[in-house]
Amino acid sequence: MAKKIVIIGGVAGGASTAARLRRMDEQAEIIILEKGEHISFANCGLPYHIGDVIPEREKLLVQTPEAMKARFKIDVRIKNEALKINRQQKTLDIKDLATGETYQESYDKLVLSPGARPIKPPLPGLDFDQVFTLRNIPDTDQIKNYLDQHKPDRAVVVGGGFIGLEMAENLHERGLEVSLVEMMDQLMGALDYEMAAQLHNHLRTKGIDLQLGDGITGVEEAGSRKLVNLQSGKSIKTDLVILAIGVKPNTELAAQANLEIGPTGGIKVNEYLQTSDPDIYAIGDAIEVKDFVSENPTMVPLAGPANKQGRIVADNISGRQEKYQGTQGTAIAKAFDLAVASTGLAEKKLQELGIDYHTVHINSNNHAGYYPGAVPMFIKLLFSPEGTVLGAQIVGYEGVDKRIDIFATAVRHKFSIYDLQELELAYAPPYGSAKDPVNMVGFAAGNLLQGEVENTYWQELEDIDPVKTVLLDVREEVETQLGVIKNSINIPLNELRDRLVELDQDKEYISYCAVGLRGYIAARILSQHGFKVSNLSGGYKLYKAVKDDQEKVIEAPDEANYNSASNPEEANQIGLDMLKKGQGKLLELDACGLQCPGPIMQVYKKMEKMKQGDILEVKATDPGFKQDIRAWAKNTGNTVLSIEEEAKIIKVTLLKGALESSDSQAVQTTPGTGKQANLAVQPTKKGKTMVVFSGELDKAIASFIIANGAAAMGNDVTLFFTFWGLNILRKDGPISSEKNVMEKMFAKMMPQGSKKLPLSNMNMLGIGPKMIRGIMDKKGVDSLEELISQAQDNGVRLVACQMTMDMLGIKKEELLPGVEVGGVATFLGAADESNMSLFI
């Protein structure tokens, strides 16, 4: 006798089940119940239809009821909602939403594919007509019609997952100003923070306003617009709101039938995708699945797993015994021209589960660097202490999909890192490299496991003791003009062997370069010469990506901090006018195909030979060049006149020298701007440095008053404390630390903290300082201790001289929190960036 199978819900899982069932059993009676109008549509394509990337709505309809019936002889009932499952009778109560009638239908096997619905929290204002969610075709129609009819200027997208990211891009591409609000401190929760930071920076360069670590509290009227209120107290004016907070599984029908619900909130199924009733199966976004790597229950609302589950259920109903092995969460998302992808478990999840792991980062080109158009990708690999691949994440421009699929295969089949090394992958210069990025990350992981190198990670740098550990920058000197990690010393890799005598074997070293490769080579050199050394995983670029995100230094293109003129158009016109006046020559440089630091190195060499006032037009294909050239120009006193991008080629116009604008003094006037410009040989320095030699109260107060005033005026301020000035930075009272006899004698002879400092005059056995402090209190003048605290809050660097500390026996633990320990080079480096130095 033919089986009767009823499937509740269509789209990915339900429609796949029905089609596979018919292919397996021509005689079966198959019914699909779908309460909406569409049984199978491309829900992953919805944002791209809204953004007019997919202009034809019909292309989203994978299968219509008529086509499904004609091809597969399936009874498709749209606008029919299942109200109740009667398990004992094996019947369903169903409502025809078109007529309002209720009827019953029997089944032999039942398949639940009810999906999930968007989360809409109970907050004020979310019922406004201008607040939308996106889950199906009607939602898409509403959003698109609103955009087409009302032509809004601004949008707020709430939620930083797949839908939120894709909607932010597509709304921006339609010309709207977009704010993306996410309650967590990062977008794309499947990524680890340092990988997401690169996405954040990229979105900011595209003009997306990111509000991270901030949740929505409601929406209210604001004239003709709406006001989105955030937990931080901020408010954003907007014309429409897209809620993409996440989805909640539709489990009400299953729960009403007393089917078991799992701890994650999804319908619980076994390995054959049967619910607690063996005649009822469940698939898709509504079920709880097994995480393939950890084997813990989880919820993974993705189309790929839902389709596979539908096929397995159909096979099992047809008499086969197919097991669903679990979901590993392989996913990829597009963010303008950037791709972000992940598979397996992230580092934060491994930590949460208490699973031991190792990690490596590499930066590698998508294909051979000498073939035009090579672009980088950052790869993070996670693996067990035995070498089994646990997960991977990639952020890059091209070829990301190919590599994440290889890593997904590695996770699924429990490959080791040595399997990655041995994979023989397709290679030709336009498509890959002889050593593919997959091979390269396998080599890096092998080096770590085999003890050839130790790694330090970006998050560990904040906790290193600069007295014991030295950051060794092995990049070329010109690369340091892009920025450095604080307290680093620079010895280029090619000079390292000849300069080993400059290093101290009693200290530990962390080597770093741009992306990690030269840092690894430096670590191998140093370790074989008896040094204790580790390599910074991911190098300076990964560290800088995190810092740029944390400090929000990446700006939108129209807000870019070009080195002088008030906007790029003005600066470009000034440069062109200077050429017309004969004030410089125009030169060209083609740096296409070169990866960091190649383009910057070529610019540096070219501009070394140029004269002040000359202009250089540079073409490059490295996506990071746009940010690198701004940092380099700013740090070297040159001017970025314009940055343009077309067909993946970045064109930068550079002026050698700094361009200054004023309204009173000028060499020339730029047409149409009313601005007068002259060429400055050196940029104005804004730093202030002070050597604090004295340990006397009045001089200490003066030092910090000056420091706070300079910081308030936007200066970078460094105070270098040496000899008796160190006492200003000591904690109050004796601090327990190991000291020899001489060091203990010095400790007793010197003031122990700022409250014990004498006056330079009228000390009067300690009465003078008390009188001064009393007068300061009556006059409302901040105490020395308050001034020190204000200075640290204002970003003033407090540096204690290491040499003097050693001489006087002062230990780091005796100093106030936040005080750096450094040498003369630290002070001289700050002084070199300053336009004023004082000795007190």
mmCIF file of N, CA, C and O in Angstrom, residues 508-586:
data_model
loop_
_atom_site.group_PDB
_atom_site.id
_atom_site.type_symbol
_atom_site.label_atom_id
_atom_site.label_comp_id
_atom_site.label_asym_id
_atom_site.label_seq_id
_atom_site.Cartn_x
_atom_site.Cartn_y
_atom_site.Cartn_z
ATOM 1 N N GLU A 508 63.667 38.318 26.721
ATOM 2 C CA GLU A 508 62.885 37.569 25.758
ATOM 3 C C GLU A 508 62.490 38.507 24.625
ATOM 4 O O GLU A 508 62.263 39.703 24.849
ATOM 5 N N TYR A 509 62.370 37.954 23.412
ATOM 6 C CA TYR A 509 62.056 38.773 22.246
ATOM 7 C C TYR A 509 60.794 38.267 21.567
ATOM 8 O O TYR A 509 60.534 37.060 21.514
ATOM 9 N N ILE A 510 60.012 39.215 21.076
ATOM 10 C CA ILE A 510 58.870 38.900 20.220
ATOM 11 C C ILE A 510 59.157 39.555 18.870
ATOM 12 O O ILE A 510 59.206 40.786 18.765
ATOM 13 N N SER A 511 59.404 38.749 17.864
ATOM 14 C CA SER A 511 59.703 39.292 16.539
ATOM 15 C C SER A 511 58.396 39.506 15.775
ATOM 16 O O SER A 511 57.445 38.744 15.926
ATOM 17 N N TYR A 512 58.374 40.553 14.983
ATOM 18 C CA TYR A 512 57.197 40.754 14.125
ATOM 19 C C TYR A 512 57.578 41.482 12.854
ATOM 20 O O TYR A 512 58.545 42.243 12.798
ATOM 21 N N CYS A 513 56.798 41.193 11.807
ATOM 22 C CA CYS A 513 56.952 41.884 10.519
ATOM 23 C C CYS A 513 55.559 42.323 10.102
ATOM 24 O O CYS A 513 54.687 42.531 10.945
ATOM 25 N N ALA A 514 55.326 42.463 8.804
ATOM 26 C CA ALA A 514 54.011 42.915 8.354
ATOM 27 C C ALA A 514 52.939 41.854 8.586
ATOM 28 O O ALA A 514 51.872 42.129 9.122
ATOM 29 N N VAL A 515 53.230 40.593 8.185
ATOM 30 C CA VAL A 515 52.195 39.561 8.252
ATOM 31 C C VAL A 515 52.644 38.287 8.947
ATOM 32 O O VAL A 515 51.838 37.368 9.124
ATOM 33 N N GLY A 516 53.895 38.176 9.317
ATOM 34 C CA GLY A 516 54.336 37.025 10.090
ATOM 35 C C GLY A 516 55.444 36.188 9.501
ATOM 36 O O GLY A 516 56.139 35.466 10.225
ATOM 37 N N LEU A 517 55.652 36.249 8.173
ATOM 38 C CA LEU A 517 56.650 35.380 7.549
ATOM 39 C C LEU A 517 58.070 35.785 7.918
ATOM 40 O O LEU A 517 58.869 34.947 8.365
ATOM 41 N N ARG A 518 58.399 37.075 7.759
ATOM 42 C CA ARG A 518 59.747 37.520 8.132
ATOM 43 C C ARG A 518 59.963 37.422 9.639
ATOM 44 O O ARG A 518 61.067 37.155 10.109
ATOM 45 N N GLY A 519 58.891 37.612 10.405
ATOM 46 C CA GLY A 519 58.981 37.438 11.847
ATOM 47 C C GLY A 519 59.349 36.010 12.206
ATOM 48 O O GLY A 519 60.129 35.763 13.138
ATOM 49 N N TYR A 520 58.794 35.054 11.457
ATOM 50 C CA TYR A 520 59.129 33.640 11.678
ATOM 51 C C TYR A 520 60.597 33.381 11.362
ATOM 52 O O TYR A 520 61.297 32.706 12.129
ATOM 53 N N ILE A 521 61.074 33.933 10.250
ATOM 54 C CA ILE A 521 62.489 33.742 9.883
ATOM 55 C C ILE A 521 63.397 34.347 10.950
ATOM 56 O O ILE A 521 64.405 33.748 11.351
ATOM 57 N N ALA A 522 63.027 35.536 11.444
ATOM 58 C CA ALA A 522 63.814 36.171 12.510
ATOM 59 C C ALA A 522 63.822 35.309 13.766
ATOM 60 O O ALA A 522 64.857 35.159 14.430
ATOM 61 N N ALA A 523 62.677 34.718 14.097
ATOM 62 C CA ALA A 523 62.596 33.866 15.277
ATOM 63 C C ALA A 523 63.496 32.641 15.126
ATOM 64 O O ALA A 523 64.148 32.213 16.088
ATOM 65 N N ARG A 524 63.560 32.085 13.921
ATOM 66 C CA ARG A 524 64.439 30.932 13.685
ATOM 67 C C ARG A 524 65.914 31.340 13.843
ATOM 68 O O ARG A 524 66.705 30.611 14.435
ATOM 69 N N ILE A 525 66.263 32.516 13.335
ATOM 70 C CA ILE A 525 67.649 32.991 13.473
ATOM 71 C C ILE A 525 68.001 33.172 14.940
ATOM 72 O O ILE A 525 69.028 32.673 15.428
ATOM 73 N N LEU A 526 67.143 33.869 15.668
ATOM 74 C CA LEU A 526 67.444 34.179 17.068
ATOM 75 C C LEU A 526 67.476 32.924 17.942
ATOM 76 O O LEU A 526 68.345 32.787 18.805
ATOM 77 N N SER A 527 66.527 32.017 17.719
ATOM 78 C CA SER A 527 66.486 30.812 18.559
ATOM 79 C C SER A 527 67.749 29.974 18.374
ATOM 80 O O SER A 527 68.237 29.357 19.330
ATOM 81 N N GLN A 528 68.293 29.968 17.157
ATOM 82 C CA GLN A 528 69.497 29.181 16.903
ATOM 83 C C GLN A 528 70.772 29.883 17.372
ATOM 84 O O GLN A 528 71.850 29.300 17.329
ATOM 85 N N HIS A 529 70.619 31.130 17.816
ATOM 86 C CA HIS A 529 71.747 31.842 18.424
ATOM 87 C C HIS A 529 71.551 31.988 19.932
ATOM 88 O O HIS A 529 72.186 32.833 20.571
ATOM 89 N N GLY A 530 70.660 31.183 20.487
ATOM 90 C CA GLY A 530 70.532 31.128 21.939
ATOM 91 C C GLY A 530 69.563 32.106 22.554
ATOM 92 O O GLY A 530 69.523 32.243 23.781
ATOM 93 N N PHE A 531 68.760 32.805 21.754
ATOM 94 C CA PHE A 531 67.805 33.766 22.296
ATOM 95 C C PHE A 531 66.461 33.088 22.555
ATOM 96 O O PHE A 531 66.053 32.171 21.836
ATOM 97 N N LYS A 532 65.766 33.567 23.579
ATOM 98 C CA LYS A 532 64.389 33.155 23.840
ATOM 99 C C LYS A 532 63.492 34.057 23.006
ATOM 100 O O LYS A 532 63.454 35.274 23.207
ATOM 101 N N VAL A 533 62.741 33.475 22.043
ATOM 102 C CA VAL A 533 62.025 34.311 21.086
ATOM 103 C C VAL A 533 60.721 33.639 20.669
ATOM 104 O O VAL A 533 60.607 32.413 20.629
ATOM 105 N N SER A 534 59.722 34.469 20.368
ATOM 106 C CA SER A 534 58.473 34.003 19.765
ATOM 107 C C SER A 534 58.112 34.951 18.631
ATOM 108 O O SER A 534 58.637 36.074 18.549
ATOM 109 N N ASN A 535 57.221 34.507 17.759
ATOM 110 C CA ASN A 535 56.815 35.292 16.595
ATOM 111 C C ASN A 535 55.382 35.771 16.790
ATOM 112 O O ASN A 535 54.528 35.030 17.275
ATOM 113 N N LEU A 536 55.106 37.021 16.419
ATOM 114 C CA LEU A 536 53.754 37.575 16.525
ATOM 115 C C LEU A 536 52.899 37.014 15.393
ATOM 116 O O LEU A 536 53.100 37.332 14.225
ATOM 117 N N SER A 537 51.922 36.180 15.730
ATOM 118 C CA SER A 537 51.067 35.548 14.730
ATOM 119 C C SER A 537 50.239 36.606 13.997
ATOM 120 O O SER A 537 49.541 37.402 14.625
ATOM 121 N N GLY A 538 50.328 36.603 12.689
ATOM 122 C CA GLY A 538 49.584 37.579 11.896
ATOM 123 C C GLY A 538 50.295 38.898 11.703
ATOM 124 O O GLY A 538 49.866 39.726 10.893
ATOM 125 N N GLY A 539 51.376 39.122 12.458
ATOM 126 C CA GLY A 539 52.205 40.301 12.267
ATOM 127 C C GLY A 539 51.522 41.617 12.598
ATOM 128 O O GLY A 539 50.463 41.680 13.235
ATOM 129 N N TYR A 540 52.174 42.690 12.143
ATOM 130 C CA TYR A 540 51.707 44.040 12.459
ATOM 131 C C TYR A 540 50.339 44.335 11.830
ATOM 132 O O TYR A 540 49.522 45.039 12.421
ATOM 133 N N LYS A 541 50.071 43.786 10.635
ATOM 134 C CA LYS A 541 48.815 44.108 9.958
ATOM 135 C C LYS A 541 47.617 43.624 10.767
ATOM 136 O O LYS A 541 46.603 44.327 10.852
ATOM 137 N N LEU A 542 47.710 42.434 11.334
ATOM 138 C CA LEU A 542 46.600 41.932 12.137
ATOM 139 C C LEU A 542 46.470 42.748 13.421
ATOM 140 O O LEU A 542 45.364 43.138 13.821
ATOM 141 N N TYR A 543 47.591 43.031 14.068
ATOM 142 C CA TYR A 543 47.580 43.850 15.283
ATOM 143 C C TYR A 543 46.977 45.228 14.987
ATOM 144 O O TYR A 543 46.134 45.726 15.737
ATOM 145 N N LYS A 544 47.390 45.837 13.884
ATOM 146 C CA LYS A 544 46.898 47.175 13.542
ATOM 147 C C LYS A 544 45.412 47.144 13.197
ATOM 148 O O LYS A 544 44.677 48.083 13.531
ATOM 149 N N ALA A 545 44.949 46.075 12.547
ATOM 150 C CA ALA A 545 43.526 45.968 12.236
ATOM 151 C C ALA A 545 42.693 45.995 13.511
ATOM 152 O O ALA A 545 41.656 46.664 13.589
ATOM 153 N N VAL A 546 43.154 45.282 14.527
ATOM 154 C CA VAL A 546 42.451 45.262 15.813
ATOM 155 C C VAL A 546 42.476 46.648 16.457
ATOM 156 O O VAL A 546 41.445 47.155 16.921
ATOM 157 N N LYS A 547 43.656 47.281 16.490
ATOM 158 C CA LYS A 547 43.773 48.597 17.108
ATOM 159 C C LYS A 547 42.959 49.643 16.351
ATOM 160 O O LYS A 547 42.313 50.510 16.957
ATOM 161 N N ASP A 548 42.991 49.582 15.029
ATOM 162 C CA ASP A 548 42.208 50.531 14.232
ATOM 163 C C ASP A 548 40.719 50.392 14.538
ATOM 164 O O ASP A 548 39.995 51.383 14.628
ATOM 165 N N ASP A 549 40.281 49.148 14.710
ATOM 166 C CA ASP A 549 38.872 48.931 15.022
ATOM 167 C C ASP A 549 38.543 49.422 16.425
ATOM 168 O O ASP A 549 37.539 50.111 16.631
ATOM 169 N N GLN A 550 39.391 49.089 17.381
ATOM 170 C CA GLN A 550 39.137 49.505 18.763
ATOM 171 C C GLN A 550 39.132 51.019 18.902
ATOM 172 O O GLN A 550 38.347 51.585 19.670
ATOM 173 N N GLU A 551 40.005 51.678 18.169
ATOM 174 C CA GLU A 551 40.128 53.129 18.265
ATOM 175 C C GLU A 551 39.333 53.860 17.195
ATOM 176 O O GLU A 551 39.313 55.080 17.140
ATOM 177 N N LYS A 552 38.680 53.084 16.297
ATOM 178 C CA LYS A 552 37.832 53.631 15.235
ATOM 179 C C LYS A 552 38.564 54.699 14.414
ATOM 180 O O LYS A 552 38.031 55.775 14.146
ATOM 181 N N VAL A 553 39.798 54.380 14.020
ATOM 182 C CA VAL A 553 40.597 55.357 13.276
ATOM 183 C C VAL A 553 40.325 55.307 11.784
ATOM 184 O O VAL A 553 40.672 56.227 11.056
ATOM 185 N N ILE A 554 39.707 54.210 11.299
ATOM 186 C CA ILE A 554 39.373 54.118 9.885
ATOM 187 C C ILE A 554 38.143 54.964 9.632
ATOM 188 O O ILE A 554 37.130 54.835 10.323
ATOM 189 N N GLU A 555 38.215 55.817 8.627
ATOM 190 C CA GLU A 555 37.127 56.744 8.358
ATOM 191 C C GLU A 555 36.535 56.492 6.987
ATOM 192 O O GLU A 555 37.164 55.890 6.123
ATOM 193 N N ALA A 556 35.308 56.959 6.804
ATOM 194 C CA ALA A 556 34.652 56.852 5.506
ATOM 195 C C ALA A 556 35.393 57.702 4.483
ATOM 196 O O ALA A 556 36.046 58.677 4.835
ATOM 197 N N PRO A 557 35.272 57.365 3.194
ATOM 198 C CA PRO A 557 36.030 58.086 2.169
ATOM 199 C C PRO A 557 35.817 59.588 2.176
ATOM 200 O O PRO A 557 36.762 60.355 2.025
ATOM 201 N N ASP A 558 34.574 60.049 2.396
ATOM 202 C CA ASP A 558 34.328 61.484 2.346
ATOM 203 C C ASP A 558 34.797 62.196 3.609
ATOM 204 O O ASP A 558 34.776 63.408 3.686
ATOM 205 N N GLU A 559 35.248 61.405 4.621
ATOM 206 C CA GLU A 559 35.766 62.007 5.841
ATOM 207 C C GLU A 559 37.251 61.748 6.002
ATOM 208 O O GLU A 559 37.825 61.985 7.054
ATOM 209 N N ALA A 560 37.886 61.209 4.942
ATOM 210 C CA ALA A 560 39.287 60.792 5.052
ATOM 211 C C ALA A 560 40.180 61.967 5.414
ATOM 212 O O ALA A 560 40.019 63.080 4.917
ATOM 213 N N ASN A 561 41.125 61.699 6.281
ATOM 214 C CA ASN A 561 42.001 62.755 6.763
ATOM 215 C C ASN A 561 43.162 62.960 5.796
ATOM 216 O O ASN A 561 44.275 62.548 6.042
ATOM 217 N N TYR A 562 42.873 63.561 4.670
ATOM 218 C CA TYR A 562 43.952 63.904 3.753
ATOM 219 C C TYR A 562 44.835 64.926 4.455
ATOM 220 O O TYR A 562 44.374 65.703 5.285
ATOM 221 N N ASN A 563 46.091 64.948 4.106
ATOM 222 C CA ASN A 563 47.094 65.557 4.960
ATOM 223 C C ASN A 563 46.961 67.063 5.152
ATOM 224 O O ASN A 563 47.561 67.613 6.026
ATOM 225 N N SER A 564 46.157 67.722 4.301
ATOM 226 C CA SER A 564 46.126 69.161 4.471
ATOM 227 C C SER A 564 44.799 69.789 4.096
ATOM 228 O O SER A 564 44.061 70.227 4.962
ATOM 229 N N ALA A 565 44.495 69.825 2.803
ATOM 230 C CA ALA A 565 43.338 70.582 2.357
ATOM 231 C C ALA A 565 42.054 70.034 2.961
ATOM 232 O O ALA A 565 41.988 68.893 3.388
ATOM 233 N N SER A 566 41.017 70.882 2.990
ATOM 234 C CA SER A 566 39.816 70.506 3.731
ATOM 235 C C SER A 566 39.046 69.370 3.085
ATOM 236 O O SER A 566 38.243 68.723 3.732
ATOM 237 N N ASN A 567 39.252 69.092 1.795
ATOM 238 C CA ASN A 567 38.626 67.929 1.180
ATOM 239 C C ASN A 567 39.444 67.504 -0.040
ATOM 240 O O ASN A 567 40.261 68.269 -0.564
ATOM 241 N N PRO A 568 39.260 66.246 -0.499
ATOM 242 C CA PRO A 568 40.086 65.728 -1.583
ATOM 243 C C PRO A 568 39.983 66.515 -2.874
ATOM 244 O O PRO A 568 40.975 66.714 -3.573
ATOM 245 N N GLU A 569 38.755 66.993 -3.195
ATOM 246 C CA GLU A 569 38.613 67.741 -4.451
ATOM 247 C C GLU A 569 39.437 69.029 -4.420
ATOM 248 O O GLU A 569 40.111 69.384 -5.389
ATOM 249 N N GLU A 570 39.374 69.701 -3.277
ATOM 250 C CA GLU A 570 40.141 70.938 -3.131
ATOM 251 C C GLU A 570 41.642 70.655 -3.237
ATOM 252 O O GLU A 570 42.383 71.347 -3.942
ATOM 253 N N ALA A 571 42.088 69.608 -2.532
ATOM 254 C CA ALA A 571 43.506 69.273 -2.530
ATOM 255 C C ALA A 571 43.975 68.898 -3.930
ATOM 256 O O ALA A 571 45.055 69.289 -4.380
ATOM 257 N N ASN A 572 43.157 68.147 -4.642
ATOM 258 C CA ASN A 572 43.532 67.738 -5.993
ATOM 259 C C ASN A 572 43.648 68.947 -6.909
ATOM 260 O O ASN A 572 44.569 69.056 -7.719
ATOM 261 N N GLN A 573 42.709 69.894 -6.767
ATOM 262 C CA GLN A 573 42.755 71.091 -7.602
ATOM 263 C C GLN A 573 43.978 71.936 -7.281
ATOM 264 O O GLN A 573 44.629 72.485 -8.170
ATOM 265 N N ILE A 574 44.326 72.020 -5.994
ATOM 266 C CA ILE A 574 45.529 72.753 -5.597
ATOM 267 C C ILE A 574 46.759 72.143 -6.259
ATOM 268 O O ILE A 574 47.609 72.842 -6.800
ATOM 269 N N GLY A 575 46.847 70.801 -6.219
ATOM 270 C CA GLY A 575 47.995 70.125 -6.823
ATOM 271 C C GLY A 575 48.091 70.370 -8.311
ATOM 272 O O GLY A 575 49.166 70.660 -8.845
ATOM 273 N N LEU A 576 46.966 70.286 -8.995
ATOM 274 C CA LEU A 576 46.971 70.512 -10.444
ATOM 275 C C LEU A 576 47.351 71.949 -10.775
ATOM 276 O O LEU A 576 48.075 72.221 -11.735
ATOM 277 N N ASP A 577 46.854 72.868 -9.952
ATOM 278 C CA ASP A 577 47.180 74.274 -10.185
ATOM 279 C C ASP A 577 48.670 74.534 -9.977
ATOM 280 O O ASP A 577 49.283 75.317 -10.693
ATOM 281 N N MET A 578 49.270 73.842 -9.012
ATOM 282 C CA MET A 578 50.702 73.994 -8.783
ATOM 283 C C MET A 578 51.500 73.523 -9.994
ATOM 284 O O MET A 578 52.506 74.116 -10.371
ATOM 285 N N LEU A 579 51.038 72.423 -10.614
ATOM 286 C CA LEU A 579 51.723 71.938 -11.818
ATOM 287 C C LEU A 579 51.641 72.968 -12.940
ATOM 288 O O LEU A 579 52.607 73.214 -13.664
ATOM 289 N N LYS A 580 50.452 73.566 -13.088
ATOM 290 C CA LYS A 580 50.288 74.578 -14.125
ATOM 291 C C LYS A 580 51.198 75.775 -13.899
ATOM 292 O O LYS A 580 51.675 76.410 -14.822
ATOM 293 N N LYS A 581 51.429 76.086 -12.618
ATOM 294 C CA LYS A 581 52.302 77.210 -12.277
ATOM 295 C C LYS A 581 53.780 76.853 -12.408
ATOM 296 O O LYS A 581 54.644 77.686 -12.154
ATOM 297 N N GLY A 582 54.036 75.591 -12.737
ATOM 298 C CA GLY A 582 55.432 75.180 -12.893
ATOM 299 C C GLY A 582 56.156 74.945 -11.594
ATOM 300 O O GLY A 582 57.386 75.026 -11.548
ATOM 301 N N GLN A 583 55.432 74.670 -10.520
ATOM 302 C CA GLN A 583 56.073 74.487 -9.214
ATOM 303 C C GLN A 583 56.555 73.067 -8.969
ATOM 304 O O GLN A 583 57.138 72.776 -7.949
ATOM 305 N N GLY A 584 56.273 72.168 -9.877
ATOM 306 C CA GLY A 584 56.733 70.797 -9.694
ATOM 307 C C GLY A 584 56.528 69.987 -10.955
ATOM 308 O O GLY A 584 55.926 70.445 -11.927
ATOM 309 N N LYS A 585 57.047 68.759 -10.925
ATOM 310 C CA LYS A 585 56.902 67.863 -12.063
ATOM 311 C C LYS A 585 55.922 66.746 -11.718
ATOM 312 O O LYS A 585 55.745 66.400 -10.562
ATOM 313 N N LEU A 586 55.302 66.176 -12.747
ATOM 314 C CA LEU A 586 54.387 65.051 -12.572
ATOM 315 C C LEU A 586 55.108 63.770 -12.969
ATOM 316 O O LEU A 586 55.631 63.649 -14.074
#
